[in-house]
PDB file of C-alpha atoms and ligand atoms in Angstrom:
ATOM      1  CA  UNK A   1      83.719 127.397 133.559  1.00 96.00           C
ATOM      2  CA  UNK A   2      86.407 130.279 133.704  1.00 98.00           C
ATOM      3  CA  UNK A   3      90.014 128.425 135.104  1.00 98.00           C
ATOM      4  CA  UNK A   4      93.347 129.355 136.217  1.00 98.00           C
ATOM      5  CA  UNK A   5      96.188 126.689 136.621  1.00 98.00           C
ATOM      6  CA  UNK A   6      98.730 128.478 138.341  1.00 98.00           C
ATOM      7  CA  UNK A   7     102.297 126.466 139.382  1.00 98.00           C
ATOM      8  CA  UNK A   8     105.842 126.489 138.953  1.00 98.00           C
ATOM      9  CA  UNK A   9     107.484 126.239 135.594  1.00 98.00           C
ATOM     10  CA  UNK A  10     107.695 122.461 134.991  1.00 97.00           C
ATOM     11  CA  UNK A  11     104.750 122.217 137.393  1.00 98.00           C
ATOM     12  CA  UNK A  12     102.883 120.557 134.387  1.00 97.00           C
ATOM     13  CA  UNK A  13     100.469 123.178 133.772  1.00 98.00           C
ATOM     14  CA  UNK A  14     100.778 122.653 129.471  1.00 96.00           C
ATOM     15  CA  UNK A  15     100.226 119.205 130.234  1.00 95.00           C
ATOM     16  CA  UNK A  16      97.698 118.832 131.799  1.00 98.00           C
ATOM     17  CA  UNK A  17      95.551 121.959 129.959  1.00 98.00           C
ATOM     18  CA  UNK A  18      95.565 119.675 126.944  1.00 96.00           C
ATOM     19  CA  UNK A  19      93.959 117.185 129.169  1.00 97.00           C
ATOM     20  CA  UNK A  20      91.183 119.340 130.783  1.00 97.00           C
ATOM     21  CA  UNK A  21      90.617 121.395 127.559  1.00 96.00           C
ATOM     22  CA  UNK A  22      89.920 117.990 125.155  1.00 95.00           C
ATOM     23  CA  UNK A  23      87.194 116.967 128.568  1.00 95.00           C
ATOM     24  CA  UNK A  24      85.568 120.216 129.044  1.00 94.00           C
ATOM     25  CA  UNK A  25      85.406 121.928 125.077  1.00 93.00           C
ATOM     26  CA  UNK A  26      86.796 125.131 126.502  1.00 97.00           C
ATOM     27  CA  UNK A  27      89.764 126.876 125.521  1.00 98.00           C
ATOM     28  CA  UNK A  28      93.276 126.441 126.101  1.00 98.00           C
ATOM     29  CA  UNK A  29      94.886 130.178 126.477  1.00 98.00           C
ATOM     30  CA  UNK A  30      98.610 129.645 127.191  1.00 98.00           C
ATOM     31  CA  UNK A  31     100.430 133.415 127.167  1.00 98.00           C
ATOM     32  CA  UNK A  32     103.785 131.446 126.789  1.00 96.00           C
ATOM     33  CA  UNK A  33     102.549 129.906 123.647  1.00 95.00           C
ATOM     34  CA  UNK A  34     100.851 132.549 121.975  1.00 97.00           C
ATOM     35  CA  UNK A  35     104.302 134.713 123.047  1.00 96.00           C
ATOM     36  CA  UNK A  36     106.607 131.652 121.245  1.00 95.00           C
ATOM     37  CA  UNK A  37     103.961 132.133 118.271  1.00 94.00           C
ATOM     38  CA  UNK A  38     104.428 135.703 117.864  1.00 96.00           C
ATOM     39  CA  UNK A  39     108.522 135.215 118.205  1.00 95.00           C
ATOM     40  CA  UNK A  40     107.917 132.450 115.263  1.00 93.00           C
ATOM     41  CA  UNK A  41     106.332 134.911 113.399  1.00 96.00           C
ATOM     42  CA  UNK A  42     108.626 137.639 113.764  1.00 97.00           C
ATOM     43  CA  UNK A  43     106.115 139.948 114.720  1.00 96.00           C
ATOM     44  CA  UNK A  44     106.997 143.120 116.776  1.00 95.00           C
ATOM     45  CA  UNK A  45     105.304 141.991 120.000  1.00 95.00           C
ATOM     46  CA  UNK A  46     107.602 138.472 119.365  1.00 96.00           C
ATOM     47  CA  UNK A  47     110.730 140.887 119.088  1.00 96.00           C
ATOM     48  CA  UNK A  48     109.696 142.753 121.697  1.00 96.00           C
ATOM     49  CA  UNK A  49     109.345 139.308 123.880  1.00 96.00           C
ATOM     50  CA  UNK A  50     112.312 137.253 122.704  1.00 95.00           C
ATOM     51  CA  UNK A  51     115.025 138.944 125.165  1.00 94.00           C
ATOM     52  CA  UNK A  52     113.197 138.197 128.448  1.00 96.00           C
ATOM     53  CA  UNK A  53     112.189 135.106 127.726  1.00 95.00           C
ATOM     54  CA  UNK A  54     115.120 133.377 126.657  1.00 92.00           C
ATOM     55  CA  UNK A  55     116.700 134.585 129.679  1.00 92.00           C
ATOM     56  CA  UNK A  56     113.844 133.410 131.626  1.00 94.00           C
ATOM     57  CA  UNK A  57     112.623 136.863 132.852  1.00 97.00           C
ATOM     58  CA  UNK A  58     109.061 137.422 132.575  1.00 98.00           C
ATOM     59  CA  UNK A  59     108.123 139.778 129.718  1.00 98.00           C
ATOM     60  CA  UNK A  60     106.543 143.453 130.565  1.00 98.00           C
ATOM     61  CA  UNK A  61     102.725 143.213 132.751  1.00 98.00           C
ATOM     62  CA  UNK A  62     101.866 145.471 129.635  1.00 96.00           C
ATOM     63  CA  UNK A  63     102.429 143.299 126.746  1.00 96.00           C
ATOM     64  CA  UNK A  64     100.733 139.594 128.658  1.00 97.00           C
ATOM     65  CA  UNK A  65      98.052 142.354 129.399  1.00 97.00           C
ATOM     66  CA  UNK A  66      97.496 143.540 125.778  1.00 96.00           C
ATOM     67  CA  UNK A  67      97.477 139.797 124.428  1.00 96.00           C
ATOM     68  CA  UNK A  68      95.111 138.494 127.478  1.00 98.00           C
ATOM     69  CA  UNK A  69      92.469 141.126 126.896  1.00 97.00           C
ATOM     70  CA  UNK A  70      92.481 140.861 123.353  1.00 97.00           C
ATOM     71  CA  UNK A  71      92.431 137.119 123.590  1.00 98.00           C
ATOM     72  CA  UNK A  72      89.813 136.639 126.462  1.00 98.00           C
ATOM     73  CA  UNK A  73      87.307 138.921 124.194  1.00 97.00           C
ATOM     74  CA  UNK A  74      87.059 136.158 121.700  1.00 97.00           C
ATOM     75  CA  UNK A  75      83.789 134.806 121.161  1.00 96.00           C
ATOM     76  CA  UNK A  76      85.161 130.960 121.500  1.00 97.00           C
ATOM     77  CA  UNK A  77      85.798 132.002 125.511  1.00 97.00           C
ATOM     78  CA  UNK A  78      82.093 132.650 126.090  1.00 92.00           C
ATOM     79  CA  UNK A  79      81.285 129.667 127.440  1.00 91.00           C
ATOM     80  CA  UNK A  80      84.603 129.387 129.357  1.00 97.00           C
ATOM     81  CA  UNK A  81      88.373 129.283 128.965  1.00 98.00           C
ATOM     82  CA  UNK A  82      91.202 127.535 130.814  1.00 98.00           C
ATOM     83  CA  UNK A  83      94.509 130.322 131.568  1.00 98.00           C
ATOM     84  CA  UNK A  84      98.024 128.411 131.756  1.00 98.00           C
ATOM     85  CA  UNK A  85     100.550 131.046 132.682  1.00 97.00           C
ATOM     86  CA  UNK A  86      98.724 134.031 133.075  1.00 98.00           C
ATOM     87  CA  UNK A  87      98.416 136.075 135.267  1.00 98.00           C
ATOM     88  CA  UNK A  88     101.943 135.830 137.063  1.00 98.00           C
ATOM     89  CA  UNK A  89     102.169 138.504 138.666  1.00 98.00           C
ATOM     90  CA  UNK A  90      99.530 141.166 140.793  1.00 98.00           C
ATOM     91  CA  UNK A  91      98.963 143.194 138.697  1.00 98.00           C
ATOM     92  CA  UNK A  92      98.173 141.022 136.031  1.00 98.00           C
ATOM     93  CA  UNK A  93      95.818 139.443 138.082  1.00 98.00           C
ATOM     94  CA  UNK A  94      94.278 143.093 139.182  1.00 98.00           C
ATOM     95  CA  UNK A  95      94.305 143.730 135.328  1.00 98.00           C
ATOM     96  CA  UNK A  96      92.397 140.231 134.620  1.00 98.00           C
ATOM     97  CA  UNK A  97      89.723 141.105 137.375  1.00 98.00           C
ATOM     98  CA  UNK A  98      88.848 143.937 135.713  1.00 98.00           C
ATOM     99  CA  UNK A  99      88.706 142.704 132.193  1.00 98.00           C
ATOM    100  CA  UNK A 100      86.570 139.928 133.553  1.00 98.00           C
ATOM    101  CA  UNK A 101      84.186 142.390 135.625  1.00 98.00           C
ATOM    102  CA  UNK A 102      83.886 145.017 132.620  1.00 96.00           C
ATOM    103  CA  UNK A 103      82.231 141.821 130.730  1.00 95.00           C
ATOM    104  CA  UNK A 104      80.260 140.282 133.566  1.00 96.00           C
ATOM    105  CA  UNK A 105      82.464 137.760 134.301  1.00 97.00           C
ATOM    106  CA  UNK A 106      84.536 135.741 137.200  1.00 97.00           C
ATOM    107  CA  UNK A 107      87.202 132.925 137.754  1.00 98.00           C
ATOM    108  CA  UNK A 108      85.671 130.286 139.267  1.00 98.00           C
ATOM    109  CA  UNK A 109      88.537 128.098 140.547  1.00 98.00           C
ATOM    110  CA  UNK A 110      92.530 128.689 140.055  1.00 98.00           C
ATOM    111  CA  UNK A 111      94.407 125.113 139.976  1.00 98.00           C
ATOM    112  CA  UNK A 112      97.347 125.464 142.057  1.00 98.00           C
ATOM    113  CA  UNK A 113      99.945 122.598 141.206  1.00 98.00           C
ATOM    114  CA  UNK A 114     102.194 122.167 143.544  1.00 98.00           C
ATOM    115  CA  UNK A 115     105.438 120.070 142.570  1.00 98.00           C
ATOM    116  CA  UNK A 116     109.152 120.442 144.424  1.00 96.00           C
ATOM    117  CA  UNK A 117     112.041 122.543 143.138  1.00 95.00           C
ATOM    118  CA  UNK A 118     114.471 119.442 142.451  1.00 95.00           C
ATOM    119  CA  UNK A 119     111.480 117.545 140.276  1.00 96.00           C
ATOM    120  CA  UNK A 120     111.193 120.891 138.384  1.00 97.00           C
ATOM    121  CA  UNK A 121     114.667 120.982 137.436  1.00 96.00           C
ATOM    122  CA  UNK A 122     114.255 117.417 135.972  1.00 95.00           C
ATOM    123  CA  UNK A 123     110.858 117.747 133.971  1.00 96.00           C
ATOM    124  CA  UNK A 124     112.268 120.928 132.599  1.00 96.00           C
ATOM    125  CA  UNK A 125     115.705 120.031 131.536  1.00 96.00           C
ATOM    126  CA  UNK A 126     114.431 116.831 129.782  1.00 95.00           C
ATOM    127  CA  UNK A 127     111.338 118.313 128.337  1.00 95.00           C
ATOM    128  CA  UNK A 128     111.446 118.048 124.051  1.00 96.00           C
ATOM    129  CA  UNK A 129     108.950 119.899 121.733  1.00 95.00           C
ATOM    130  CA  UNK A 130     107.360 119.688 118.379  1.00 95.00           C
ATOM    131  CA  UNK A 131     106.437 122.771 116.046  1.00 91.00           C
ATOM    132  CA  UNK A 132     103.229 121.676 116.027  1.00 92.00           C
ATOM    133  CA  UNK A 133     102.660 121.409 119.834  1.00 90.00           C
ATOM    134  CA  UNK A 134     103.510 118.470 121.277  1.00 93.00           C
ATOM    135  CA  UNK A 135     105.618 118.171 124.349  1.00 93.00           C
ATOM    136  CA  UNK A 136     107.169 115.049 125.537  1.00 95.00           C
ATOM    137  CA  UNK A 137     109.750 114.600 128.021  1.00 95.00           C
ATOM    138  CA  UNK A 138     112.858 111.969 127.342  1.00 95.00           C
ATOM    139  CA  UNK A 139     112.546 109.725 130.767  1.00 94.00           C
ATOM    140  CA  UNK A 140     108.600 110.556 131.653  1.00 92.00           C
ATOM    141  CA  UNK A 141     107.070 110.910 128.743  1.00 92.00           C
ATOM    142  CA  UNK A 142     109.256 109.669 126.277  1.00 95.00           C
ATOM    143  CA  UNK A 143     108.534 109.754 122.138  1.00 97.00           C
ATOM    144  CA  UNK A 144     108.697 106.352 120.407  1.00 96.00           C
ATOM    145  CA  UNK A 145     112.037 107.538 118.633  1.00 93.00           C
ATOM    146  CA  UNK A 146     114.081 109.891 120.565  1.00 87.00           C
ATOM    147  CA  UNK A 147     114.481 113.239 118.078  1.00 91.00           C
ATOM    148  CA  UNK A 148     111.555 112.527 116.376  1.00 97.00           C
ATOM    149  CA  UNK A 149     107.574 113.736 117.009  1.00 98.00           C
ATOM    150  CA  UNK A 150     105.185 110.256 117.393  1.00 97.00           C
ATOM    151  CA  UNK A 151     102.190 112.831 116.368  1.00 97.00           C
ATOM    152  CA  UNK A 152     103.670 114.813 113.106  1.00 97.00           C
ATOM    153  CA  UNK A 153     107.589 113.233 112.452  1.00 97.00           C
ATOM    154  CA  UNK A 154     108.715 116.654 113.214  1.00 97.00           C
ATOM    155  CA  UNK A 155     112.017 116.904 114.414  1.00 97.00           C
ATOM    156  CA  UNK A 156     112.025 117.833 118.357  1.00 97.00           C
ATOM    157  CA  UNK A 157     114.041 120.390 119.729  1.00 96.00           C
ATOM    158  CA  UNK A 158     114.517 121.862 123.162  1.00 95.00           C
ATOM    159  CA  UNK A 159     112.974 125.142 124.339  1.00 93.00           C
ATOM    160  CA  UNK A 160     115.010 128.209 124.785  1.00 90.00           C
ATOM    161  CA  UNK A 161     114.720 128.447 128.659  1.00 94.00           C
ATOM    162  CA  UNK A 162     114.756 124.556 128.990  1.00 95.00           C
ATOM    163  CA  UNK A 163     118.633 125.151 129.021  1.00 92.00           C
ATOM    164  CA  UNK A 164     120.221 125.269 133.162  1.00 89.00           C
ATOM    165  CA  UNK A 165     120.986 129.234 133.978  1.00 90.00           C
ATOM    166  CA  UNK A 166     117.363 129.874 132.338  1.00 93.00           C
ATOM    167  CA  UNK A 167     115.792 127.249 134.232  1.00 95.00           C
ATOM    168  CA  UNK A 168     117.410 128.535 137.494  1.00 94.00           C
ATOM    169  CA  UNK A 169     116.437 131.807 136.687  1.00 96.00           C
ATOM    170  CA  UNK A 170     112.390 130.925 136.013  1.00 96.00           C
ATOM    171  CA  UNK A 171     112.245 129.602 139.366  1.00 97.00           C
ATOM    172  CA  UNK A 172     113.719 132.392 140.887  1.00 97.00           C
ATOM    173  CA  UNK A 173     111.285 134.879 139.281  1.00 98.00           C
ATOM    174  CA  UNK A 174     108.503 132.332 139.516  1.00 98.00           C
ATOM    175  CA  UNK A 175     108.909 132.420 143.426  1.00 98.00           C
ATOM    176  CA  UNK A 176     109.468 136.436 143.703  1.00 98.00           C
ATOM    177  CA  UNK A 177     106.724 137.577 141.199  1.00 98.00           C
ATOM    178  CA  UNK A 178     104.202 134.870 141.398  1.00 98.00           C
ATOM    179  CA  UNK A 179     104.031 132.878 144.324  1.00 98.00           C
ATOM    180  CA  UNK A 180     102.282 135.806 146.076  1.00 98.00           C
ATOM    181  CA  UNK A 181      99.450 135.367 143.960  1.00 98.00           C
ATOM    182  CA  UNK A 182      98.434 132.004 145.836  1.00 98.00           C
ATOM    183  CA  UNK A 183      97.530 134.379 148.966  1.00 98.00           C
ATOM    184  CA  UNK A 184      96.145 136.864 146.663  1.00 98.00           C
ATOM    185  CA  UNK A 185      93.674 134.228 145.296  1.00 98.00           C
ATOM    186  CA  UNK A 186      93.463 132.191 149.055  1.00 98.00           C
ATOM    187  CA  UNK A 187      91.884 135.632 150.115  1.00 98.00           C
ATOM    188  CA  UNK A 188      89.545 135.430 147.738  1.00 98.00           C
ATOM    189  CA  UNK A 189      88.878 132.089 148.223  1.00 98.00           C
ATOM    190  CA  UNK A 190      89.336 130.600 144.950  1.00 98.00           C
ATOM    191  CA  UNK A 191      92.418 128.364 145.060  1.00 98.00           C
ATOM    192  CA  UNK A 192      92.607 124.788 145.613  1.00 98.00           C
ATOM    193  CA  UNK A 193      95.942 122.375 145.502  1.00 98.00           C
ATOM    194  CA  UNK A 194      96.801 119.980 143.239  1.00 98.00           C
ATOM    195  CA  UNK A 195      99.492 117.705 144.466  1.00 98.00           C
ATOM    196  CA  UNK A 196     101.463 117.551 141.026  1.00 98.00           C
ATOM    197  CA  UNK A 197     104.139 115.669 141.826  1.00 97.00           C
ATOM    198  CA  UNK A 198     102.316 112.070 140.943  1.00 97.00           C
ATOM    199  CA  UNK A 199     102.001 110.541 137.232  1.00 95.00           C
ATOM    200  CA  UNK A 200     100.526 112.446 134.860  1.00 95.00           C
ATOM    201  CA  UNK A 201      97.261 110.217 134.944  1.00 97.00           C
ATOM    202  CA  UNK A 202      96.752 110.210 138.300  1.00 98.00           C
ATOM    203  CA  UNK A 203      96.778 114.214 138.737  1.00 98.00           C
ATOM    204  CA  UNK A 204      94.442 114.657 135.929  1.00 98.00           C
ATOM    205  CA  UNK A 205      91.976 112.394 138.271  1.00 98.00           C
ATOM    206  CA  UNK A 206      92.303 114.838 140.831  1.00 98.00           C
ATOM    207  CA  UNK A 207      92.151 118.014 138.930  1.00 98.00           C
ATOM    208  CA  UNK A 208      88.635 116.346 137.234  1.00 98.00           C
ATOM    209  CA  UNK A 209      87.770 115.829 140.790  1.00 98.00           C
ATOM    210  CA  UNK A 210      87.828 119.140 141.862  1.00 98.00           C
ATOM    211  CA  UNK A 211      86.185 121.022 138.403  1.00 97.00           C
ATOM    212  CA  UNK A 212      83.153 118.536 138.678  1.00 96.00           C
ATOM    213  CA  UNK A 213      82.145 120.991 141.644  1.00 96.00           C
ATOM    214  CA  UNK A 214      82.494 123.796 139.344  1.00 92.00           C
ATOM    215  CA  UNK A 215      81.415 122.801 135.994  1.00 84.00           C
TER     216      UNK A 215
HETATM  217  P1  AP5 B   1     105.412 129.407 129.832  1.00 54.38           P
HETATM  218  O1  AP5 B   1     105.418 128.863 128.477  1.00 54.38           O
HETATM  219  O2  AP5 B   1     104.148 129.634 130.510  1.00 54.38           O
HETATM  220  O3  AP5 B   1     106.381 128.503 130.705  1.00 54.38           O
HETATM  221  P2  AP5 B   1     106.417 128.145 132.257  1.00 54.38           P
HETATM  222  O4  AP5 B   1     105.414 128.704 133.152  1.00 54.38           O
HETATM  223  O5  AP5 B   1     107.828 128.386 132.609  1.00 54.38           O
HETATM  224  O6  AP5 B   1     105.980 126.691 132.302  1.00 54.38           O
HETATM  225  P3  AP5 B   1     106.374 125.566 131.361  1.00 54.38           P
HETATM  226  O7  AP5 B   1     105.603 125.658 130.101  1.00 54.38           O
HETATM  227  O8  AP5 B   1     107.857 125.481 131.259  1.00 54.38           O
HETATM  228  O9  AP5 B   1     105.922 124.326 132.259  1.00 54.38           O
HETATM  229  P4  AP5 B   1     104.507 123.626 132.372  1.00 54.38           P
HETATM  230  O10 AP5 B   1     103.986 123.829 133.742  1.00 54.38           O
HETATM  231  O11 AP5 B   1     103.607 123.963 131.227  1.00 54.38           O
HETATM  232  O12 AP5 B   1     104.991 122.106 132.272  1.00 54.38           O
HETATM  233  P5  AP5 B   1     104.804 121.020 131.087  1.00 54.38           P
HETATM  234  O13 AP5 B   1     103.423 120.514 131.100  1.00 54.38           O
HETATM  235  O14 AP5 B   1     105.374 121.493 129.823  1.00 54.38           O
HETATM  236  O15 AP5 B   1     106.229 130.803 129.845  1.00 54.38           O
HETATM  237  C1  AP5 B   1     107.451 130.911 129.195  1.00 54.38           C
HETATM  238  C2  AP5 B   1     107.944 132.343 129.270  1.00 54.38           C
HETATM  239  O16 AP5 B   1     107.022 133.207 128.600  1.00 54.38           O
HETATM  240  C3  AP5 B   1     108.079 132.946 130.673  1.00 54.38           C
HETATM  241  O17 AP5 B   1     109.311 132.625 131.265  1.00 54.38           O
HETATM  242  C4  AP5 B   1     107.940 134.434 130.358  1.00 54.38           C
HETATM  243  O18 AP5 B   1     109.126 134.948 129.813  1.00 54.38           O
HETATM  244  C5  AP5 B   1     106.892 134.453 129.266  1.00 54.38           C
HETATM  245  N1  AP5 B   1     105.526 134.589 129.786  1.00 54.38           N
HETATM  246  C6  AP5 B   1     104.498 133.701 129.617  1.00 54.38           C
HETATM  247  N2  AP5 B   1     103.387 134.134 130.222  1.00 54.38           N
HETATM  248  C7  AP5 B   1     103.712 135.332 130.787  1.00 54.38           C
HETATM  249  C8  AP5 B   1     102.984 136.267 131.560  1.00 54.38           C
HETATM  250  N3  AP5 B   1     101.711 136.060 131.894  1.00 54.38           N
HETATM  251  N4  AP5 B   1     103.634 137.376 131.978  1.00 54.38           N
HETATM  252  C9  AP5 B   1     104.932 137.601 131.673  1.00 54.38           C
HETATM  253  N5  AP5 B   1     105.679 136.750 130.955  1.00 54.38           N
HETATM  254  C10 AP5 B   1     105.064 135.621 130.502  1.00 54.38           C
HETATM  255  O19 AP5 B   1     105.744 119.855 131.699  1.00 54.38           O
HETATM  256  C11 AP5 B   1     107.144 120.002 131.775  1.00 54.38           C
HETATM  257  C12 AP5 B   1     107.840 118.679 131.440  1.00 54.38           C
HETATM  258  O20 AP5 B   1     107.534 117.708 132.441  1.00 54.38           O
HETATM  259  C13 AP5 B   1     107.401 118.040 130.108  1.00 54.38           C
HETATM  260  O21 AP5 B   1     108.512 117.435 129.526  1.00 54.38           O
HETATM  261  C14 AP5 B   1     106.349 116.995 130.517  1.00 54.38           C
HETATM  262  O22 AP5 B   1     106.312 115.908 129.622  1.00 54.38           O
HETATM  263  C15 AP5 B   1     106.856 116.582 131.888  1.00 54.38           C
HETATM  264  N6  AP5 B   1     105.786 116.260 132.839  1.00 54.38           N
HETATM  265  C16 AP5 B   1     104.582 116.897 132.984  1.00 54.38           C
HETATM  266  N7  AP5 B   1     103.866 116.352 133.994  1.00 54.38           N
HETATM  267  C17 AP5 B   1     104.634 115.355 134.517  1.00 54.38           C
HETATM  268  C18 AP5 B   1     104.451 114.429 135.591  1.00 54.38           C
HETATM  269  N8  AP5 B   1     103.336 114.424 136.337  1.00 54.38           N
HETATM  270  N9  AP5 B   1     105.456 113.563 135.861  1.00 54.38           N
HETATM  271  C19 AP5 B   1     106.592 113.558 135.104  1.00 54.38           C
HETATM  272  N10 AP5 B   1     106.819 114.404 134.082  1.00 54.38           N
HETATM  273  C20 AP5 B   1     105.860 115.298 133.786  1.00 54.38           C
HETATM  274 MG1   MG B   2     103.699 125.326 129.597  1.00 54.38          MG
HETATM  275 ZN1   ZN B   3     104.733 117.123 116.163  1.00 54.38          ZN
END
């Protein structure tokens, strides 16, 4: 089962991919992580990144392109693989069509989760992470003790562009480079909506809902 979840930053996309992926054994291919991994790391695609993304711009089609395609021709995606943040823009989809097609392969459903602007702003700005992955958010989803990671004892911090003018900005680009691919993927009839402005729970329900058709 090959998946998209496309949405708004915030939207709960991270979220609920650790969800689906633990159900379904497939993996979970996040650009934005694997782009914070390579900024860890200091390597040059990271440097390359950093600048855009702390400022909440989206980094160059060519780099999420080089990183996708390497990615995707894993052997662990052969039996499926769930995208979180990729593609975002048209081209990147055009780009992922043909990687797919070149290998005899095809989406079968994108995930669209829909959530308002104002909730956004709220999961974004109060959203704390873990080095080693965990996200938790300080009035939804809060950790037993407030700095403090339930899963490791790391120390949380906050993200980058979880800080106000870089939220602001995400949604801005969000709705000018990405929205326009839910009509690129209603043409091809692959989207369906996820209302993801209900508890975390209850949305997973739904999204399970919809991939029993597909999986
Ligand atoms: P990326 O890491 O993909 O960030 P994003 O799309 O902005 O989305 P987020 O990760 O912020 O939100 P999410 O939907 O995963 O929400 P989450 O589950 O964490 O990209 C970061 C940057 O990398 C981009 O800005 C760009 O620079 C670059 N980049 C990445 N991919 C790229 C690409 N393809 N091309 C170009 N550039 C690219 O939830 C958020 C918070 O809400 C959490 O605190 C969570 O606990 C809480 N929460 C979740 N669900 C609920 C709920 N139902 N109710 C209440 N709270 C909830
Ligand atoms: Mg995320
Ligand atoms: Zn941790």
């Amino acid at each position: 089962m090959n998946v998209i979840l496309l949405g708004p930053p915030g939207a709960g996309k991270g979220t609920q991919a650790k969800k689906i992926v633990e159900s379904y054994s497939i993996p979970h291919i996040s650009t934005g992580d694997m782009l914070r991994e390579n900024i860890n790391n200091s390597t040059p695609l990271g440097i390359k990144a950093s600048s855009y993304m702390s400022k909440g711009e989206l980094v160059p089609d060519e780099l999420s392109i080089t990183i996708i395609k390497d990615r995707l021709s894993r052997t662990d995606c052969s039996k499926g693989f769930l995208l979180d943040g990729y593609p975002r823009t048209i081209p990147q989809a055009d780009a992922l069509q043909m990687i797919l097609t070149e290998s005899d392969r095809k989406i079968d459903v994108v995930l669209n989760i829909e959530v308002y602007d104002e909730e956004l702003i709220k999961r974004l700005s109060g959203r704390r992470m873990c080095k080693c992955g965990a996200s938790y958010h300080m009035i939804f989803n809060p950790p037993e003790n407030d700095e403090i990671c339930d899963l490791c004892k790391g120390k949380l911090f906050q993200r980058d562009d979880d800080k106000e003018e870089a939220i602001r900005n995400r949604l801005t680009v969000y709705k000018k480079q990405t929205q326009p691919l839910i009509e690129y993927y209603t043409k091809k009839k692959l989207i369906r909506t996820i209302n993801g402005g209900q508890d975390i729970p209850q949305i997973f329900k739904d999204i399970k809902k919809v991939l029993k058709e597909y999986d």
